[in-house]
mmCIF file of C-alpha atoms in Angstrom:
data_model
loop_
_atom_site.group_PDB
_atom_site.id
_atom_site.type_symbol
_atom_site.label_atom_id
_atom_site.label_comp_id
_atom_site.label_asym_id
_atom_site.label_seq_id
_atom_site.Cartn_x
_atom_site.Cartn_y
_atom_site.Cartn_z
ATOM 1 C CA MET A 1 0.000 0.000 0.000
ATOM 2 C CA MET A 2 1.201 3.510 -0.854
ATOM 3 C CA HIS A 3 0.118 6.620 1.045
ATOM 4 C CA PRO A 4 1.020 10.238 0.268
ATOM 5 C CA ILE A 5 3.026 12.171 2.837
ATOM 6 C CA PHE A 6 3.869 15.865 3.079
ATOM 7 C CA GLN A 7 6.155 17.834 5.366
ATOM 8 C CA VAL A 8 5.360 21.463 6.110
ATOM 9 C CA ASP A 9 7.083 23.971 8.408
ATOM 10 C CA ALA A 10 4.364 25.712 10.438
ATOM 11 C CA PHE A 11 4.279 29.180 12.022
ATOM 12 C CA THR A 12 6.996 30.472 9.739
ATOM 13 C CA ASP A 13 7.315 31.980 6.260
ATOM 14 C CA ARG A 14 10.547 30.138 5.452
ATOM 15 C CA VAL A 15 11.750 26.566 5.227
ATOM 16 C CA PHE A 16 13.879 25.437 8.194
ATOM 17 C CA GLY A 17 11.979 27.757 10.521
ATOM 18 C CA GLY A 18 8.935 27.183 12.688
ATOM 19 C CA ASN A 19 7.842 23.666 13.550
ATOM 20 C CA PRO A 20 7.967 20.848 10.965
ATOM 21 C CA ALA A 21 4.999 18.491 10.810
ATOM 22 C CA ALA A 22 4.281 15.439 8.695
ATOM 23 C CA VAL A 23 0.807 15.223 7.156
ATOM 24 C CA MET A 24 -0.633 11.962 5.854
ATOM 25 C CA PRO A 25 -4.053 11.972 4.141
ATOM 26 C CA LEU A 26 -5.658 8.494 4.306
ATOM 27 C CA ASP A 27 -8.635 6.937 2.539
ATOM 28 C CA ASN A 28 -9.595 5.114 5.728
ATOM 29 C CA TRP A 29 -8.148 4.807 9.222
ATOM 30 C CA LEU A 30 -5.239 2.449 9.668
ATOM 31 C CA PRO A 31 -4.905 0.506 12.947
ATOM 32 C CA ASP A 32 -3.624 2.635 15.821
ATOM 33 C CA GLU A 33 -0.420 0.618 16.037
ATOM 34 C CA ALA A 34 0.311 1.520 12.396
ATOM 35 C CA LEU A 35 -0.306 5.213 13.085
ATOM 36 C CA ARG A 36 2.034 5.116 16.076
ATOM 37 C CA ALA A 37 4.700 3.305 14.057
ATOM 38 C CA LEU A 38 4.452 5.853 11.241
ATOM 39 C CA ALA A 39 4.780 8.760 13.665
ATOM 40 C CA MET A 40 7.802 7.131 15.270
ATOM 41 C CA GLU A 41 9.371 6.541 11.851
ATOM 42 C CA ASN A 42 8.768 10.167 10.825
ATOM 43 C CA ASN A 43 10.451 11.245 14.091
ATOM 44 C CA LEU A 44 8.928 14.736 14.114
ATOM 45 C CA SER A 45 7.189 16.275 17.099
ATOM 46 C CA GLU A 46 3.849 15.436 15.459
ATOM 47 C CA THR A 47 2.448 13.586 12.492
ATOM 48 C CA ALA A 48 -1.122 14.471 11.518
ATOM 49 C CA PHE A 49 -3.389 11.893 9.878
ATOM 50 C CA LEU A 50 -6.474 12.963 7.908
ATOM 51 C CA VAL A 51 -9.523 11.086 6.629
ATOM 52 C CA ARG A 52 -12.081 12.862 4.414
ATOM 53 C CA LEU A 53 -15.617 12.682 5.812
ATOM 54 C CA GLN A 54 -18.814 12.202 3.851
ATOM 55 C CA GLU A 55 -20.753 15.206 2.559
ATOM 56 C CA GLY A 56 -23.349 16.230 5.119
ATOM 57 C CA ASP A 57 -21.203 15.152 8.066
ATOM 58 C CA ASP A 58 -20.462 17.605 10.904
ATOM 59 C CA ALA A 59 -16.937 18.308 9.566
ATOM 60 C CA ASP A 60 -14.922 18.046 6.353
ATOM 61 C CA PHE A 61 -12.065 15.891 7.709
ATOM 62 C CA HIS A 62 -11.265 13.800 10.760
ATOM 63 C CA ILE A 63 -7.811 14.629 12.137
ATOM 64 C CA ARG A 64 -5.599 12.825 14.656
ATOM 65 C CA TRP A 65 -2.107 13.718 15.898
ATOM 66 C CA PHE A 66 0.705 11.472 17.110
ATOM 67 C CA THR A 67 4.081 12.277 18.627
ATOM 68 C CA PRO A 68 6.777 9.598 18.208
ATOM 69 C CA THR A 69 5.374 7.942 21.352
ATOM 70 C CA VAL A 70 1.729 8.935 22.034
ATOM 71 C CA GLU A 71 -1.481 10.284 20.523
ATOM 72 C CA VAL A 72 -2.263 13.833 21.697
ATOM 73 C CA PRO A 73 -5.682 15.483 22.102
ATOM 74 C CA LEU A 74 -4.801 18.789 20.427
ATOM 75 C CA CYS A 75 -1.988 20.056 18.203
ATOM 76 C CA GLY A 76 -1.739 23.454 16.558
ATOM 77 C CA HIS A 77 1.244 23.336 14.219
ATOM 78 C CA ALA A 78 0.291 19.987 12.646
ATOM 79 C CA THR A 79 -3.273 21.299 12.176
ATOM 80 C CA LEU A 80 -1.922 24.362 10.416
ATOM 81 C CA ALA A 81 0.326 22.147 8.279
ATOM 82 C CA SER A 82 -2.639 19.883 7.476
ATOM 83 C CA ALA A 83 -4.730 22.872 6.417
ATOM 84 C CA TRP A 84 -1.926 24.016 4.110
ATOM 85 C CA VAL A 85 -1.894 20.557 2.502
ATOM 86 C CA ILE A 86 -5.680 20.509 2.117
ATOM 87 C CA PHE A 87 -5.762 23.962 0.536
ATOM 88 C CA ASN A 88 -2.693 23.542 -1.684
ATOM 89 C CA LYS A 89 -2.291 19.808 -2.418
ATOM 90 C CA LEU A 90 -5.731 18.195 -2.137
ATOM 91 C CA GLY A 91 -7.640 20.508 -4.436
ATOM 92 C CA TRP A 92 -9.811 22.168 -1.778
ATOM 93 C CA SER A 93 -11.532 25.133 -3.436
ATOM 94 C CA GLY A 94 -13.046 26.904 -0.437
ATOM 95 C CA ASP A 95 -11.419 29.266 2.049
ATOM 96 C CA ARG A 96 -12.554 27.361 5.152
ATOM 97 C CA ILE A 97 -12.317 23.798 6.408
ATOM 98 C CA SER A 98 -13.673 22.062 9.496
ATOM 99 C CA LEU A 99 -11.874 19.249 11.293
ATOM 100 C CA ARG A 100 -13.266 16.687 13.723
ATOM 101 C CA SER A 101 -10.831 15.993 16.569
ATOM 102 C CA LYS A 102 -10.542 14.657 20.103
ATOM 103 C CA SER A 103 -10.887 18.276 21.264
ATOM 104 C CA GLY A 104 -14.116 18.896 19.338
ATOM 105 C CA ASN A 105 -14.547 20.427 15.917
ATOM 106 C CA LEU A 106 -11.821 22.830 14.845
ATOM 107 C CA GLY A 107 -11.905 25.373 12.038
ATOM 108 C CA VAL A 108 -9.245 26.796 9.731
ATOM 109 C CA ARG A 109 -9.652 29.703 7.336
ATOM 110 C CA ARG A 110 -7.357 31.381 4.830
ATOM 111 C CA ASP A 111 -6.426 35.032 5.311
ATOM 112 C CA ASN A 112 -4.096 35.841 2.420
ATOM 113 C CA ASP A 113 -0.902 33.871 3.174
ATOM 114 C CA TRP A 114 -1.884 33.311 6.819
ATOM 115 C CA LEU A 115 -3.940 30.401 8.113
ATOM 116 C CA VAL A 116 -6.192 31.054 11.108
ATOM 117 C CA LEU A 117 -6.973 28.192 13.489
ATOM 118 C CA ASP A 118 -10.242 28.272 15.437
ATOM 119 C CA PHE A 119 -9.316 26.496 18.686
ATOM 120 C CA PRO A 120 -10.992 26.098 22.070
ATOM 121 C CA ASN A 121 -10.270 28.413 24.980
ATOM 122 C CA LEU A 122 -8.718 25.998 27.481
ATOM 123 C CA GLY A 123 -9.389 26.667 31.123
ATOM 124 C CA PHE A 124 -6.620 26.609 33.718
ATOM 125 C CA GLU A 125 -6.379 26.282 37.484
ATOM 126 C CA GLU A 126 -3.853 27.985 39.745
ATOM 127 C CA ARG A 127 -1.971 25.489 41.893
ATOM 128 C CA GLU A 128 1.189 25.131 43.924
ATOM 129 C CA THR A 129 4.042 24.416 41.531
ATOM 130 C CA PRO A 130 4.782 20.669 41.597
ATOM 131 C CA ASP A 131 8.043 19.687 43.267
ATOM 132 C CA ILE A 132 9.220 18.036 40.044
ATOM 133 C CA VAL A 133 8.851 21.312 38.146
ATOM 134 C CA ARG A 134 10.601 23.323 40.864
ATOM 135 C CA GLU A 135 13.470 20.835 40.909
ATOM 136 C CA ALA A 136 13.716 20.752 37.113
ATOM 137 C CA LEU A 137 13.497 24.507 36.438
ATOM 138 C CA GLU A 138 15.739 26.915 38.325
ATOM 139 C CA GLY A 139 13.805 30.016 39.334
ATOM 140 C CA ALA A 140 10.378 28.413 38.949
ATOM 141 C CA PRO A 141 7.740 30.409 40.866
ATOM 142 C CA GLU A 142 5.864 28.945 43.821
ATOM 143 C CA ARG A 143 2.558 29.060 41.963
ATOM 144 C CA ALA A 144 1.771 27.508 38.576
ATOM 145 C CA PHE A 145 -1.267 26.993 36.362
ATOM 146 C CA TYR A 146 -2.558 23.548 35.463
ATOM 147 C CA VAL A 147 -4.397 22.944 32.175
ATOM 148 C CA PRO A 148 -6.560 19.852 32.763
ATOM 149 C CA ASN A 149 -7.839 19.574 29.184
ATOM 150 C CA ASP A 150 -4.339 19.579 27.713
ATOM 151 C CA THR A 151 -2.366 17.949 30.576
ATOM 152 C CA ASN A 152 0.107 20.825 30.892
ATOM 153 C CA TYR A 153 1.554 23.007 33.613
ATOM 154 C CA MET A 154 2.305 26.672 32.878
ATOM 155 C CA VAL A 155 4.728 28.845 34.841
ATOM 156 C CA VAL A 156 5.124 32.590 34.385
ATOM 157 C CA LEU A 157 8.679 33.895 34.641
ATOM 158 C CA GLU A 158 9.916 37.391 35.389
ATOM 159 C CA ASN A 159 10.825 38.468 31.868
ATOM 160 C CA GLU A 160 11.631 37.379 28.315
ATOM 161 C CA ALA A 161 15.301 36.866 29.118
ATOM 162 C CA ALA A 162 14.381 34.292 31.766
ATOM 163 C CA VAL A 163 12.287 32.363 29.235
ATOM 164 C CA ARG A 164 15.015 32.518 26.610
ATOM 165 C CA SER A 165 17.736 31.294 28.985
ATOM 166 C CA ALA A 166 15.683 28.594 30.745
ATOM 167 C CA GLN A 167 17.453 25.224 30.815
ATOM 168 C CA PRO A 168 15.098 22.765 32.513
ATOM 169 C CA ASP A 169 16.324 19.329 33.526
ATOM 170 C CA ILE A 170 14.727 17.227 30.796
ATOM 171 C CA ARG A 171 15.266 13.966 32.688
ATOM 172 C CA LYS A 172 13.305 15.251 35.665
ATOM 173 C CA LEU A 173 10.543 16.721 33.509
ATOM 174 C CA LYS A 174 10.162 13.362 31.813
ATOM 175 C CA THR A 175 8.822 11.961 35.087
ATOM 176 C CA LEU A 176 5.728 14.158 34.578
ATOM 177 C CA GLY A 177 4.671 11.577 31.975
ATOM 178 C CA ASN A 178 2.358 12.958 29.292
ATOM 179 C CA GLN A 179 2.219 16.320 31.058
ATOM 180 C CA GLY A 180 4.216 19.148 29.504
ATOM 181 C CA LEU A 181 5.612 22.406 30.832
ATOM 182 C CA ILE A 182 4.829 25.825 29.326
ATOM 183 C CA VAL A 183 7.240 28.609 30.283
ATOM 184 C CA THR A 184 6.079 32.146 29.477
ATOM 185 C CA ALA A 185 6.647 35.849 30.171
ATOM 186 C CA ARG A 186 5.691 39.249 28.823
ATOM 187 C CA GLY A 187 7.525 39.963 25.576
ATOM 188 C CA GLU A 188 9.875 42.784 24.662
ATOM 189 C CA GLN A 189 9.024 43.062 20.944
ATOM 190 C CA CYS A 190 5.644 41.311 21.161
ATOM 191 C CA ASP A 191 2.911 40.806 23.746
ATOM 192 C CA PHE A 192 4.227 37.543 25.217
ATOM 193 C CA VAL A 193 6.785 34.808 24.624
ATOM 194 C CA SER A 194 6.885 31.132 25.507
ATOM 195 C CA ARG A 195 8.717 27.835 25.284
ATOM 196 C CA TYR A 196 7.294 24.325 25.643
ATOM 197 C CA PHE A 197 8.841 21.122 26.990
ATOM 198 C CA ALA A 198 7.142 17.693 26.915
ATOM 199 C CA PRO A 199 9.827 14.984 27.190
ATOM 200 C CA GLY A 200 7.346 12.485 28.636
ATOM 201 C CA ALA A 201 5.460 12.661 25.330
ATOM 202 C CA GLY A 202 8.626 12.272 23.270
ATOM 203 C CA ILE A 203 9.281 16.011 22.741
ATOM 204 C CA ASP A 204 12.183 17.495 24.707
ATOM 205 C CA GLU A 205 11.401 20.985 23.380
ATOM 206 C CA ASP A 206 8.769 21.725 20.765
ATOM 207 C CA PRO A 207 9.871 24.394 18.248
ATOM 208 C CA VAL A 208 6.444 26.115 17.989
ATOM 209 C CA THR A 209 3.315 24.875 19.724
ATOM 210 C CA GLY A 210 -0.011 26.228 18.526
ATOM 211 C CA SER A 211 -2.132 24.338 21.050
ATOM 212 C CA ILE A 212 -0.537 25.900 24.140
ATOM 213 C CA HIS A 213 -1.813 29.268 22.909
ATOM 214 C CA SER A 214 -5.308 28.039 23.769
ATOM 215 C CA VAL A 215 -4.276 28.774 27.372
ATOM 216 C CA LEU A 216 -1.576 31.403 26.834
ATOM 217 C CA VAL A 217 -3.930 33.740 24.971
ATOM 218 C CA PRO A 218 -6.697 33.853 27.607
ATOM 219 C CA TYR A 219 -4.076 34.230 30.357
ATOM 220 C CA TRP A 220 -2.221 37.104 28.706
ATOM 221 C CA ALA A 221 -5.424 38.741 27.459
ATOM 222 C CA SER A 222 -6.512 39.046 31.088
ATOM 223 C CA GLN A 223 -3.082 40.305 32.181
ATOM 224 C CA LEU A 224 -2.651 42.851 29.385
ATOM 225 C CA GLY A 225 -6.274 43.934 29.008
ATOM 226 C CA LYS A 226 -6.443 43.274 25.261
ATOM 227 C CA SER A 227 -7.878 40.525 23.078
ATOM 228 C CA ALA A 228 -5.593 40.704 20.006
ATOM 229 C CA LEU A 229 -2.053 39.541 20.799
ATOM 230 C CA GLU A 230 1.186 38.818 18.961
ATOM 231 C CA ALA A 231 3.251 35.950 20.341
ATOM 232 C CA ARG A 232 6.661 34.450 19.716
ATOM 233 C CA GLN A 233 7.971 31.047 20.695
ATOM 234 C CA LEU A 234 11.646 31.287 21.590
ATOM 235 C CA SER A 235 12.957 27.903 20.468
ATOM 236 C CA ALA A 236 16.039 27.631 18.282
ATOM 237 C CA ARG A 237 13.845 27.556 15.144
ATOM 238 C CA GLY A 238 11.407 30.158 16.477
ATOM 239 C CA GLY A 239 7.916 31.047 15.382
ATOM 240 C CA VAL A 240 5.432 33.942 15.174
ATOM 241 C CA LEU A 241 1.726 33.684 16.003
ATOM 242 C CA ARG A 242 -1.059 36.245 15.741
ATOM 243 C CA CYS A 243 -3.779 35.438 18.239
ATOM 244 C CA GLU A 244 -7.154 36.750 19.309
ATOM 245 C CA LEU A 245 -9.391 35.782 22.215
ATOM 246 C CA LYS A 246 -12.999 35.329 21.105
ATOM 247 C CA GLY A 247 -14.985 34.248 24.145
ATOM 248 C CA ASP A 248 -14.797 30.484 24.476
ATOM 249 C CA ARG A 249 -12.663 30.250 21.319
ATOM 250 C CA VAL A 250 -9.157 31.389 20.394
ATOM 251 C CA ASP A 251 -7.934 32.371 16.920
ATOM 252 C CA ILE A 252 -4.314 31.305 16.355
ATOM 253 C CA ALA A 253 -2.840 32.443 13.038
ATOM 254 C CA GLY A 254 0.422 31.506 11.380
ATOM 255 C CA GLN A 255 2.139 31.063 8.049
ATOM 256 C CA ALA A 256 3.486 27.849 6.562
ATOM 257 C CA ALA A 257 6.388 26.852 4.315
ATOM 258 C CA PHE A 258 6.203 23.715 2.160
ATOM 259 C CA PHE A 259 9.243 21.457 2.431
ATOM 260 C CA MET A 260 8.645 18.104 0.708
ATOM 261 C CA GLU A 261 6.203 15.439 -0.437
ATOM 262 C CA GLY A 262 6.468 11.775 -1.253
ATOM 263 C CA SER A 263 4.858 8.414 -0.597
ATOM 264 C CA VAL A 264 4.979 5.883 2.206
ATOM 265 C CA HIS A 265 5.088 2.206 1.305
ATOM 266 C CA LEU A 266 3.396 -0.140 3.759
ATOM 267 C CA PRO A 267 3.225 -3.949 3.420
#
C-alpha cells in the first residue's frame, strides 16, 4: 500500500523555521499501532493523519495527531500544516475547512498567506508548583497553572530573558509523563513569549506549539487587558503567532512553508 506524505514547516514563512509536521491523508483509518509506528518513523514532534468525511457530516475531515510515542488530544502546528496541505495539495476550493478531533470540531480559514486556526479556549487552574517542576526549572515560581484539558503546567517567569535562557532538567521533567511544561513571560518586541517542553510525550522541546496558545492567549489577554495579541515562541527555530481571544474560542494564526512530499510504502 502507498500513502502520500507531506512535510510542512508551520508558524513560519521560510523553510527550516517554525515547527515541521508530517501530514498523511488516508482513505480510511489504519490501525492505531500503524499510526504510532508511522509517527515514530517520521520522528517529528507530530504527524497528523487525515480522513475525508462524507458530505453532510459535521466536519470536512477527521484529524488525529501522534508524537513519536503517544497520541495527543490537540496540536496546533500539525493542524496548520494539514490545512496548508488541504488547501494547496488536495484541491480544496473553499477558504474554510472544518476538522473533527478529540478536542471537538476545529476550524481553519485562509487570510491571504496566513492560516487562522479556530481552537478552544482551554481553562486553567492555579496550583502550587509541583516539586518536580521546581526541581527541574531553576527560578520556577511557587505558583503555577494547570491545564486539565491539555495535561500541561504553565509557569510565568519574570521576563523574556528568563524564558530565553531557561534550561530545565529534561530527565526530571520526563517523570511528569504525558504532562508538559509551558514557560512564558511578557515579551519585549511582542505581547508575550513562551517555550514548551514535553519529554514524557517524546518532545524534549517543541519548536512552535499552537495548542498551548489556547491557554496562553486567555491568560495574557486578562493580564494585558487586550484581546488581540502577537506571540513568539523562543525555540532555536522560532515562530510567530497572531492570536485573538474570542470568548470560548481562540484564533491562532500563522504562516506555513512547504518542504517536501512523497509516498509511504506499507506492506
